[in-house]
Amino acid sequence: MSQDNLFPQETNFSPENEIPGIRAKIIGIGGAGLSLVDGLRFDNFQSVEHLAVDVDSRALSDSIAGEKLAFGRRHTRGMGTGGEHTLARKAMEEEKDVIRKKLEGVDLVFLLAGLGGGTGGGAAPVIARLAREAGALVFAFTPLPFSWEKSRHSMAEECLADLRKFANAVVPLPNDSLLQMGGADATALECFAEAGRNVSKGISAICSLVFRRGMIDVDFVHLRKAFNRRAGRTLFGYGEGDGEDAIRQAVRELLLCPMLHLPDVSKAADALLILITGGTGMGMAALQQVSSEIREEFKAGEHIVFGAHVDENMGNRVQITVLGATDLEAGIPTADVAPTAKEVIAVLPKSKVAHTSKLAKEKKGSKLKTVPAAPRNKKKDDLDQNTFEFMEAENQRGIFGDLPSRNIYAGEDLDVPAYLRRGVKISI
Amino acid sequence: MSKIIGAVEIGTSKAKALIGEVAENGSLNVVGMASRPNEGMRKGEIVDFRKAAAAVHSALEDAEKMSGTTVDEVYLAQTGSHLKGHMLRGSASVASSDNRVDVADLQRAAEEAKRRKPDDGRTYVHHVRTPILLDGRIVQDPVGMFGSKVDLGYWSIDGDDQAIKQALHVISNYSLEVKDLILSSIASSTMMAGPDLRRAGTLVIDMGAGVTDFALYRQGFVACTGVIPVGGDHVTGDLSMGLRVLEPYAEKLKIEHGKAISDPMDEGEDVWIIGNKTIGDRSIPRKAITDVIHVRIAELFEILSKELEGLLDPDELKGGILLTGGASLLPGVEQIASKILGFTARRASFPTGIDSELAQPENATVLGLLHYGLEDHGLPGRKKEEVEAGFLGKFRKMVGLGAQS
């Protein structure tokens, strides 16, 4: 009996067949970032390092990350920033060289930082910039404060816009919406924990894509090609199923994932990463069908990375993770990236004519009619147009997402669902 | 001879056209009415000119066909969050040596009140006259009375030039003239709150698809109006996100099962999204639907209560609160409104004599346009025609439609 079976974990890939040469680093910044990093559980990736960064040396000493970096000692004498993100930014700029050193030879960086606080909000954009300069692919997962925390919230939005300038994909995790996670009686803490677990599973899925060999294999190069450009809006979702109809159940759960139904989340993806992990019983036909359904659901453009991994320890369980990005930064000719999509489609013959359920068709039809994905279509028509400005200013706000101006009243955007802003949990 | 007049409301969910015949005795007969779904508008503002124009034109065409006649000019409703109201006041001392108030005195006061120009890029949409004071006393018609000073005020609503021009162009593209712009909230209050209610003091809240318009009446005159850019579409959007269903299903759930306050009977009961239990159909607890709607509607009335802070006086609001508009059909809105605003709210009913097919809350504005257009809103002592020509002539110049006049 292998050790893995004695200690079942979320991801049970055996470390032996890990692809060498690529290094990933998970960086937690500030209080929320640190606790997210500590919550991650996949020590079995040898090439994934954990780095905790904070100004608060006491918080740092409690972290279990492998590497730690305290900065800004000169400014804060080892205490917190007290919500001053300009202070954190300044301090981080001074430590540039140290960070550069830490990022040397790293290909993939996951940034976990709460943007409502000073440290995360100030330092994350700086680290993202340095990581991009060092040639790494940067994915950021950023908890955002509740919208009723008005000043913190508006500060976090500023930092988010800043971070989007540098990271390849930023997945915002607004506290408002995280309350919608979990079951009906889940407490706020349980909801946050659930959201943390999903992030952890997402990161681990991306890591397994990069580091393990799979049934339908894609590697870091594919990922890099799909997400090479800076993205405006992103989507991130996770679903899991078990039993006989595991794969369908996983798709259902994925489509209901609260993180896909946030005002800030894009409804369509120009670049889409679909990762399916299942047990040995996972059938090829089901995989094809699911992938084409998911691609239709997110109206995936040409940059699709589809990976499927078989993990014998999964039993009958199936996990699906999607990460998508829209409003990709223009500038890189499409031709450079096209082979990716071709290759992926080659792996999935006939996927275009694969049977889709009646619902999926209905959904697609009605969705296309009623949810005008105007900015995205515009983007497609005019690929060379620099979309930089609108990707900063504009957010997807549900059905009002295509409108140019926000509907601000007393500091709140009235187009964002009231139940999200008021923290009312809706259990469905 | 009878006269034909038209009214157009370019609403967020529907464009409506109404054609009325005014008989010689002044009674109004609705002879044509049509409405068309409008996809060119969001939150009370035109975002796609061609779609909005197409909806309005086909509504007008149908209304004309139905009435068997054509219209030359229409009253046009205006709404949108770009509209802002201000109180403008003017006064004049009585000029004649015998201290008798003359029409000229009133005109001077009116001119002084309207002297303030709107900011750059903005245009006056509507001036609504408030009571005339003669030496500090409210009088209906001071002409011929003795006194030394008349004061009068206008509740003046100005709006964004571009937005108003767009709405006017929708009509002029159909080779029609806009006889007058009328604020949507005032149009619907004219319909739903009779003169008695307006005198007693009443607040009319018109909950549309894109925006909620309100008008507060005191002593028979408008004291305040406003537009809140939240409407029925927001409820649909919230449901779509909260229940994770597509927008058309959210709209269907809202109409079929939507409630604004929770009902103990619904506890533990589920409804189906599509209803035919096909693959992908899923059941949703009624409570979840109610919860989503409740938060949105409660917030809307909280914003209203903030906007009207200090204006709601029990002695001045004996008529209570009247709710109208399509979104007011949600069960429970009147309870929430009463609770949050602190006054009894009820769904407004149409005066008798309106065809039951027309007497729907969503038609309040367009019907109100005709009725408001018929009433005399000029200064006492002046003929109605004269006043309107003056106002509109000036307005046309402002918005660059001078060519026709």
XYZ file of N, CA and C in Angstrom, chain A residues 180-181 248 252 255-258 261-264 267 297 357-359 362-364 366-367 369-372 396-407 409-410 412-422 424-428, chain B residues 39 42-43 45 47 81 209-210 228-231 233-249 274 276 278-285 287-293 295-299 302-304 306-307:
336
model
N -21.962 33.595 -0.163
C -22.926 32.730 -0.841
C -22.422 31.296 -0.971
N -21.182 31.060 -0.541
C -20.626 29.718 -0.669
C -21.210 28.798 0.402
N -21.256 14.557 -14.813
C -22.383 15.478 -15.000
C -22.613 16.316 -13.744
N -22.575 20.314 -13.263
C -23.680 21.041 -12.644
C -23.166 21.920 -11.502
N -21.229 24.929 -12.819
C -22.028 26.027 -13.362
C -22.771 26.788 -12.265
N -22.944 26.139 -11.117
C -23.601 26.818 -9.993
C -22.590 27.460 -9.052
N -21.322 27.262 -9.313
C -20.285 27.767 -8.403
C -20.464 29.274 -8.193
N -20.612 29.699 -6.942
C -20.863 31.118 -6.701
C -19.767 32.013 -7.271
N -20.564 33.481 -10.481
C -21.745 34.337 -10.554
C -21.537 35.581 -9.721
N -20.418 36.200 -9.929
C -20.131 37.446 -9.257
C -20.300 38.566 -10.266
N -20.620 39.762 -9.754
C -20.801 40.876 -10.679
C -19.525 41.141 -11.481
N -18.395 40.852 -10.890
C -17.129 41.202 -11.504
C -16.651 40.155 -12.499
N -18.611 36.699 -18.324
C -19.525 35.624 -18.686
C -19.014 34.839 -19.891
N -20.674 27.098 -22.951
C -21.185 27.896 -21.834
C -20.401 29.210 -21.713
N -26.853 18.602 -24.640
C -28.210 18.427 -24.147
C -29.096 19.554 -24.659
N -30.378 19.309 -24.610
C -31.330 20.289 -25.080
C -31.181 21.591 -24.292
N -30.933 21.408 -23.040
C -30.823 22.573 -22.183
C -29.665 23.451 -22.633
N -30.626 25.432 -25.545
C -31.555 26.487 -25.174
C -30.825 27.610 -24.481
N -29.987 27.180 -23.588
C -29.229 28.145 -22.808
C -28.433 29.044 -23.732
N -27.763 28.373 -24.675
C -26.892 29.153 -25.525
C -27.707 30.151 -26.320
N -30.734 31.413 -25.870
C -31.350 32.518 -25.159
C -30.300 33.454 -24.582
N -29.203 32.869 -24.223
C -28.167 33.703 -23.631
C -27.618 34.671 -24.661
N -29.086 35.860 -27.077
C -30.047 36.906 -27.377
C -30.105 37.945 -26.282
N -30.140 37.488 -25.052
C -30.489 38.423 -23.992
C -29.312 38.981 -23.213
N -28.204 38.291 -23.236
C -27.064 38.835 -22.501
C -26.043 39.299 -23.525
N -26.209 40.496 -23.997
C -25.293 40.924 -25.038
C -23.874 41.054 -24.481
N -17.829 43.906 -15.072
C -19.049 43.193 -15.439
C -19.990 43.275 -14.256
N -21.136 43.878 -14.460
C -22.059 43.993 -13.344
C -23.349 43.288 -13.690
N -23.230 41.981 -13.856
C -24.417 41.210 -14.166
C -25.007 41.682 -15.478
N -26.324 41.836 -15.518
C -26.964 42.169 -16.787
C -26.699 43.611 -17.177
N -26.138 44.403 -16.267
C -25.854 45.786 -16.621
C -24.392 45.964 -16.997
N -23.697 44.838 -17.120
C -22.250 44.894 -17.329
C -21.843 45.573 -18.615
N -22.751 45.631 -19.577
C -22.361 46.214 -20.854
C -22.537 47.724 -20.884
N -23.034 48.304 -19.804
C -23.227 49.741 -19.785
C -21.920 50.435 -19.412
N -21.675 51.569 -20.035
C -20.386 52.207 -19.822
C -20.210 52.832 -18.438
N -21.306 53.334 -17.842
C -21.096 54.044 -16.583
C -21.634 53.238 -15.423
N -21.058 53.491 -14.289
C -21.537 52.819 -13.087
C -22.677 53.605 -12.491
N -23.446 52.907 -11.705
C -24.643 53.491 -11.139
C -24.382 53.753 -9.659
N -24.493 55.319 -6.066
C -25.299 56.105 -5.148
C -24.678 55.931 -3.767
N -24.298 57.037 -3.159
C -23.676 57.016 -1.829
C -22.561 55.966 -1.750
N -22.089 53.287 -3.410
C -22.381 51.902 -3.776
C -22.834 51.841 -5.235
N -22.449 50.803 -5.922
C -22.892 50.617 -7.306
C -24.230 49.886 -7.287
N -25.292 50.608 -7.605
C -26.644 50.043 -7.484
C -26.911 48.930 -8.490
N -26.070 48.818 -9.515
C -26.290 47.740 -10.481
C -25.805 46.397 -9.951
N -24.971 46.446 -8.924
C -24.533 45.198 -8.304
C -25.679 44.688 -7.441
N -26.008 43.403 -7.550
C -27.158 42.900 -6.796
C -27.152 43.340 -5.325
N -28.335 43.756 -4.875
C -28.461 44.275 -3.518
C -28.087 43.216 -2.482
N -28.469 41.949 -2.751
C -28.205 40.930 -1.734
C -26.705 40.719 -1.529
N -25.911 40.959 -2.593
C -24.457 40.837 -2.444
C -23.914 41.968 -1.590
N -24.394 43.188 -1.870
C -23.876 44.335 -1.134
C -24.333 44.315 0.310
N -25.500 43.755 0.561
C -26.010 43.748 1.936
C -25.635 42.484 2.692
N -26.618 39.405 2.297
C -27.725 38.480 2.584
C -27.448 37.169 1.860
N -27.449 36.102 2.620
C -27.136 34.819 2.017
C -28.370 34.217 1.350
N -28.211 33.844 0.090
C -29.310 33.215 -0.645
C -28.964 31.737 -0.789
N -29.771 30.863 -0.214
C -29.441 29.450 -0.375
C -30.355 28.820 -1.412
N -29.715 28.219 -2.400
C -30.519 27.603 -3.468
C -30.289 26.097 -3.469
N -35.501 47.385 -26.953
C -34.195 46.838 -26.566
C -33.097 47.886 -26.640
N -31.611 51.333 -21.581
C -31.263 50.748 -20.293
C -31.408 51.820 -19.235
N -31.983 51.448 -18.140
C -32.138 52.352 -17.006
C -32.638 53.734 -17.419
N -32.365 55.384 -20.149
C -31.603 56.187 -21.094
C -31.356 55.379 -22.362
N -29.522 53.740 -25.166
C -28.148 53.304 -25.403
C -27.967 52.866 -26.866
N -31.737 59.066 -14.978
C -31.081 59.598 -13.781
C -30.326 60.888 -14.067
N -39.288 49.595 -15.349
C -38.327 48.516 -15.558
C -36.907 48.994 -15.305
N -36.613 50.195 -15.786
C -35.246 50.679 -15.673
C -35.038 51.625 -14.511
N -34.771 57.497 -9.502
C -33.777 56.598 -8.927
C -33.498 55.509 -9.959
N -32.239 55.372 -10.356
C -31.944 54.444 -11.455
C -31.982 52.980 -11.035
N -33.058 52.581 -10.406
C -33.245 51.180 -10.021
C -34.682 50.816 -10.386
N -34.850 49.698 -11.039
C -36.198 49.288 -11.424
C -36.317 47.781 -11.491
N -35.802 45.721 -13.806
C -34.681 45.006 -14.422
C -33.624 44.620 -13.389
N -33.481 45.468 -12.376
C -32.502 45.147 -11.340
C -32.933 43.909 -10.568
N -34.232 43.797 -10.341
C -34.744 42.610 -9.651
C -34.420 41.371 -10.483
N -34.662 41.465 -11.798
C -34.356 40.333 -12.678
C -32.860 40.002 -12.648
N -32.049 41.038 -12.732
C -30.596 40.829 -12.719
C -30.140 40.169 -11.431
N -30.686 40.641 -10.310
C -30.333 40.068 -9.009
C -30.732 38.596 -8.954
N -31.930 38.310 -9.459
C -32.408 36.923 -9.433
C -31.511 36.051 -10.308
N -31.141 36.582 -11.472
C -30.323 35.817 -12.390
C -29.002 35.445 -11.731
N -28.430 36.410 -11.001
C -27.154 36.130 -10.364
C -27.312 35.299 -9.095
N -28.306 35.651 -8.308
C -28.463 34.983 -7.020
C -28.908 33.536 -7.149
N -29.763 33.268 -8.131
C -30.260 31.902 -8.298
C -29.454 31.162 -9.350
N -28.527 31.892 -9.990
C -27.680 31.349 -11.052
C -28.525 30.738 -12.165
N -29.417 31.540 -12.675
C -30.224 31.113 -13.814
C -30.053 32.175 -14.896
N -30.371 31.823 -16.122
C -30.266 32.789 -17.204
C -31.347 33.845 -17.061
N -31.064 35.002 -17.648
C -31.955 36.143 -17.471
C -33.413 35.876 -17.858
N -33.680 35.226 -19.001
C -35.095 34.989 -19.320
C -35.818 34.138 -18.274
N -35.107 33.184 -17.696
C -35.723 32.369 -16.644
C -35.914 33.206 -15.380
N -37.561 25.921 -15.288
C -38.132 25.892 -16.636
C -39.562 25.373 -16.576
N -40.659 22.193 -17.180
C -41.008 20.938 -17.836
C -40.142 19.781 -17.335
N -37.175 18.990 -17.703
C -36.202 18.380 -18.611
C -34.841 18.381 -17.944
N -33.878 17.792 -18.646
C -32.513 17.790 -18.114
C -32.082 19.240 -17.924
N -31.508 19.514 -16.787
C -31.040 20.865 -16.542
C -32.057 21.703 -15.800
N -33.302 21.290 -15.813
C -34.292 21.998 -15.011
C -33.950 21.708 -13.557
N -34.177 22.720 -12.728
C -33.747 22.526 -11.353
C -34.751 23.252 -10.496
N -34.911 22.795 -9.284
C -35.891 23.463 -8.432
C -35.197 24.441 -7.506
N -35.925 25.482 -7.184
C -35.364 26.560 -6.372
C -36.336 26.836 -5.239
N -35.836 26.988 -4.022
C -36.757 27.308 -2.929
C -37.412 28.672 -3.162
N -38.249 30.637 -1.039
C -37.664 31.574 -0.088
C -36.478 32.310 -0.711
N -35.674 31.585 -1.515
C -34.504 32.216 -2.131
C -34.956 33.353 -3.052
N -36.032 33.109 -3.804
C -36.544 34.134 -4.727
C -36.992 35.358 -3.935
N -37.774 35.099 -2.891
C -38.277 36.200 -2.080
C -37.133 36.974 -1.426
N -36.134 36.247 -0.925
C -35.023 36.915 -0.247
C -34.309 37.891 -1.175
N -34.031 37.423 -2.397
C -33.312 38.279 -3.355
C -34.132 39.539 -3.641
N -35.428 39.358 -3.885
C -36.273 40.499 -4.251
C -36.424 41.452 -3.070
N -34.458 42.184 -0.577
C -33.319 43.056 -0.303
C -33.292 44.217 -1.297
N -33.563 43.922 -2.570
C -33.505 44.963 -3.597
C -34.612 46.003 -3.401
N -35.832 45.529 -3.171
C -36.956 46.452 -3.040
C -36.809 47.289 -1.769
N -36.359 46.636 -0.682
C -36.170 47.377 0.565
C -35.117 48.458 0.357
N -34.060 48.117 -0.368
C -33.014 49.110 -0.602
C -33.549 50.293 -1.412
N -35.366 52.499 0.803
C -34.436 53.192 1.708
C -33.796 54.384 0.998
N -33.439 54.181 -0.273
C -32.864 55.290 -1.039
C -33.900 56.405 -1.195
N -35.143 56.018 -1.487
C -36.217 56.999 -1.614
C -36.380 57.796 -0.328
N -34.179 58.367 1.880
C -33.046 59.279 2.021
C -33.237 60.511 1.134
N -33.688 60.274 -0.094
C -33.879 61.369 -1.043
C -34.948 62.352 -0.553
